[in-house]
mmCIF file of C-alpha atoms in Angstrom:
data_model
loop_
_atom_site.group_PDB
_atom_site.id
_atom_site.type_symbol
_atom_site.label_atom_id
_atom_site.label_comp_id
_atom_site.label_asym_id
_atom_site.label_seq_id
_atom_site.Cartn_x
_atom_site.Cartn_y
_atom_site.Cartn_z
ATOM 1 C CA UNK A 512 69.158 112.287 112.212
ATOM 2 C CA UNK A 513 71.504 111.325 114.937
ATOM 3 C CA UNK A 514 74.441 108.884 114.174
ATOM 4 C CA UNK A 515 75.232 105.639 116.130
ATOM 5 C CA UNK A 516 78.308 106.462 118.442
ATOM 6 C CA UNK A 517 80.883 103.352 118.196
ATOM 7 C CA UNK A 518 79.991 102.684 122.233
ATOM 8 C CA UNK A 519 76.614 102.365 120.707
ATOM 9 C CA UNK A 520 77.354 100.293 117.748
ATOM 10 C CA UNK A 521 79.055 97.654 119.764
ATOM 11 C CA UNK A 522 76.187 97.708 122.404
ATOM 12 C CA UNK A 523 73.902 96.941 119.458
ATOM 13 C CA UNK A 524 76.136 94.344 117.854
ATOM 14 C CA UNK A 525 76.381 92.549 121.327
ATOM 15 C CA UNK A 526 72.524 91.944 121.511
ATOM 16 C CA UNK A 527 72.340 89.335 118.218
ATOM 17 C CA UNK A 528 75.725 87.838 119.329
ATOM 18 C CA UNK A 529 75.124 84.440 119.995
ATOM 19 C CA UNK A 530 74.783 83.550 123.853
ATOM 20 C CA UNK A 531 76.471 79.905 123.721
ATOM 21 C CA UNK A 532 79.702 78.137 122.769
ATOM 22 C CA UNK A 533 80.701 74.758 122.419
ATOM 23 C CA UNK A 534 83.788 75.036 122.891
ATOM 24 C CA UNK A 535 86.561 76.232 125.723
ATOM 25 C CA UNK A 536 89.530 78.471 126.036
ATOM 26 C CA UNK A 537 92.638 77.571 124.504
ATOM 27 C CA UNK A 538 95.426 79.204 126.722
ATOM 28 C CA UNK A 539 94.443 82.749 126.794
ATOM 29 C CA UNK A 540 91.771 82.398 123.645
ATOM 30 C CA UNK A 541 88.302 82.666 124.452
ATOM 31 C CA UNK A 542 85.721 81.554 122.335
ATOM 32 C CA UNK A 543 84.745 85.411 121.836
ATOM 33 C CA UNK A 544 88.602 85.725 120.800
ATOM 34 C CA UNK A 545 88.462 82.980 117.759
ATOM 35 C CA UNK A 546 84.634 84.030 117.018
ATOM 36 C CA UNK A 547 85.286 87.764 116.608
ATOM 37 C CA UNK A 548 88.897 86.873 114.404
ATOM 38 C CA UNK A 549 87.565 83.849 112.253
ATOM 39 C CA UNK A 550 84.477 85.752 111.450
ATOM 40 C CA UNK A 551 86.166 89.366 110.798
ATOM 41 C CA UNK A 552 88.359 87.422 108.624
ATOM 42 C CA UNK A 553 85.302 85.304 106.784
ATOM 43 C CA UNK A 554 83.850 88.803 106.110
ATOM 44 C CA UNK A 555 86.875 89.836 104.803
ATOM 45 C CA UNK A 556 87.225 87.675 102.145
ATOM 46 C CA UNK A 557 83.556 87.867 101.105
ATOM 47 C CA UNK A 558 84.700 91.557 100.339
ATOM 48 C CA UNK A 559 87.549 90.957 98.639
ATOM 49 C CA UNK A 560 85.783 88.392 96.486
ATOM 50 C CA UNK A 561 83.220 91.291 95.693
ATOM 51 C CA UNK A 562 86.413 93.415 94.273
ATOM 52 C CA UNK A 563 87.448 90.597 92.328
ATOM 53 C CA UNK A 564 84.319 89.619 91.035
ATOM 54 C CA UNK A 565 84.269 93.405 89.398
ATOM 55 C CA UNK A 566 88.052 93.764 88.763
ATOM 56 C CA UNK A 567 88.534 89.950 86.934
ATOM 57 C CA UNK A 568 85.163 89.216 85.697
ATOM 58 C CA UNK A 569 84.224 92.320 84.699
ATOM 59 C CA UNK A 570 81.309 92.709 86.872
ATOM 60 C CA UNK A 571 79.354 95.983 88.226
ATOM 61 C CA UNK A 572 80.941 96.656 91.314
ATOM 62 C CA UNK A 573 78.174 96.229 93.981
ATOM 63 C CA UNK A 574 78.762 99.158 96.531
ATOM 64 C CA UNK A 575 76.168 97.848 98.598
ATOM 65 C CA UNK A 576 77.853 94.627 99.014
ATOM 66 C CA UNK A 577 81.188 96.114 100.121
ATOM 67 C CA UNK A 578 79.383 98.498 102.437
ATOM 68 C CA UNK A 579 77.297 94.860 104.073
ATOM 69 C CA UNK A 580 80.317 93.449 104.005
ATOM 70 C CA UNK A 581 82.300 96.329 105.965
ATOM 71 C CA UNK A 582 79.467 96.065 108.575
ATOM 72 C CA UNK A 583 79.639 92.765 109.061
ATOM 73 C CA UNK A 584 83.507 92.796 109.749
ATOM 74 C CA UNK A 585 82.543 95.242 112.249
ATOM 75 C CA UNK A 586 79.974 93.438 113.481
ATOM 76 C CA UNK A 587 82.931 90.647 114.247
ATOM 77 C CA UNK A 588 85.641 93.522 115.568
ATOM 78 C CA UNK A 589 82.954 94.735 118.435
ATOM 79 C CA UNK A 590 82.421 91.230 119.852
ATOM 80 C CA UNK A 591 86.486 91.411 120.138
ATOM 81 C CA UNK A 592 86.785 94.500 121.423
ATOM 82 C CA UNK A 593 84.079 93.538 124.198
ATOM 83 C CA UNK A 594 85.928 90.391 125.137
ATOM 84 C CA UNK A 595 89.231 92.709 125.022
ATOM 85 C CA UNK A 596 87.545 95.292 127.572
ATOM 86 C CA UNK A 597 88.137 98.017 124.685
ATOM 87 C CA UNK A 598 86.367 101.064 122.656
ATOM 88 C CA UNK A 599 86.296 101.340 119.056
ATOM 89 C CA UNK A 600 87.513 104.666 120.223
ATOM 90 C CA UNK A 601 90.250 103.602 122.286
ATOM 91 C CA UNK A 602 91.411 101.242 119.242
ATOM 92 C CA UNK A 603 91.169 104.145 116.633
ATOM 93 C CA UNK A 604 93.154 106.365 118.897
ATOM 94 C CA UNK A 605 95.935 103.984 119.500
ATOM 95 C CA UNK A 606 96.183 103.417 116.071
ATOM 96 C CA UNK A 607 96.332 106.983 114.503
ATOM 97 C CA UNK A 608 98.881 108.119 117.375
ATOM 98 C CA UNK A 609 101.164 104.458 115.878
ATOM 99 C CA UNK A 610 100.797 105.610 112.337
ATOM 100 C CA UNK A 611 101.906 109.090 112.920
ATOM 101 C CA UNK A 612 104.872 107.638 114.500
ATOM 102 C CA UNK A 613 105.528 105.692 111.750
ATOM 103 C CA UNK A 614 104.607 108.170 109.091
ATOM 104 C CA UNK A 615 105.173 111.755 110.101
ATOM 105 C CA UNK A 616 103.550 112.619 106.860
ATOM 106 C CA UNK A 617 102.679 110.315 104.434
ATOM 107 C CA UNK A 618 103.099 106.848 103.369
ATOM 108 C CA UNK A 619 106.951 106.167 102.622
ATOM 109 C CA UNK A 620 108.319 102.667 101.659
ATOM 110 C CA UNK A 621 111.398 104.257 103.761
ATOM 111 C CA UNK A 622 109.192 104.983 106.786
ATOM 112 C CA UNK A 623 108.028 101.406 106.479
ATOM 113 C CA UNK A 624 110.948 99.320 106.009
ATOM 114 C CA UNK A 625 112.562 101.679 109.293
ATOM 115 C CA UNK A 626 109.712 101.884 111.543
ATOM 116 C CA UNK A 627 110.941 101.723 115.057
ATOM 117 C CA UNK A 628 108.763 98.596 116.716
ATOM 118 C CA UNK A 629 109.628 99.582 120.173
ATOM 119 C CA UNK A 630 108.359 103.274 120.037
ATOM 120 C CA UNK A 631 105.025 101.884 118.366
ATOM 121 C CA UNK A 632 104.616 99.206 120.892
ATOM 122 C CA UNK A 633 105.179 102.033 123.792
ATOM 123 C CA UNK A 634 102.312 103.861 122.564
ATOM 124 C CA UNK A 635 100.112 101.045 121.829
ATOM 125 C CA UNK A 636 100.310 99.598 125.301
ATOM 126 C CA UNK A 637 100.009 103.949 126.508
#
């Protein structure tokens, strides 16, 4: 079976966005802006309540929820990375080239607390 590239995930996602908004622009915000982050961050906390809902309550932890709930957050990210003119790809690769300035090797609370902002911001605007 062949996989769904990202290009092609966020193709698909685009076609049950929906095609009207009733509101405007605030300064550089489009609607697509807010709609992609509000509902990436909805989604978020649907799957964080999932993890609680096994790590208070007790609860089997649904795996099929979390993995809805990741696709949904995606669902959110492609309609901003349309209205941002970017790739999943593009994304991922500027973010794996920031974290291995930041973190040479691993994860170090050192490395974190003496990251070097400019350098990252360099090669996130590369």
């Amino acid at each position: 079976q062949t996989r769904m590239t990202p290009t092609e995930y966020i193709k698909n996602a685009l076609r049950t966005e929906c095609e009207t908004y009733h509101f405007t622009a605030t300064g550089d915000v489009t609607p697509r802006m807010e709609h992609g982050a509000m509902g990436a961050v909805t989604e978020a906390a649907e799957l964080i309540d999932a993890v609680k809902k096994s790590k208070i309550y007790q609860r089997s932890l649904d795996r099929v929820n979390l993995v809805e709930e990741i696709g949904d957050i995606m669902w959110y990210l492609a309609i901003l990375a349309d209205e941002l003119g970017v790739s999943f790809e593009e994304i991922w690769e500027k973010n794996i080239n920031k974290l291995r300035q930041r973190y040479p090797d691993k994860y170090t609370n050192e490395h974190a607390d003496q990251r070097d902002v400019v350098k990252e911001r360099e090669i996130l605007e590369g």
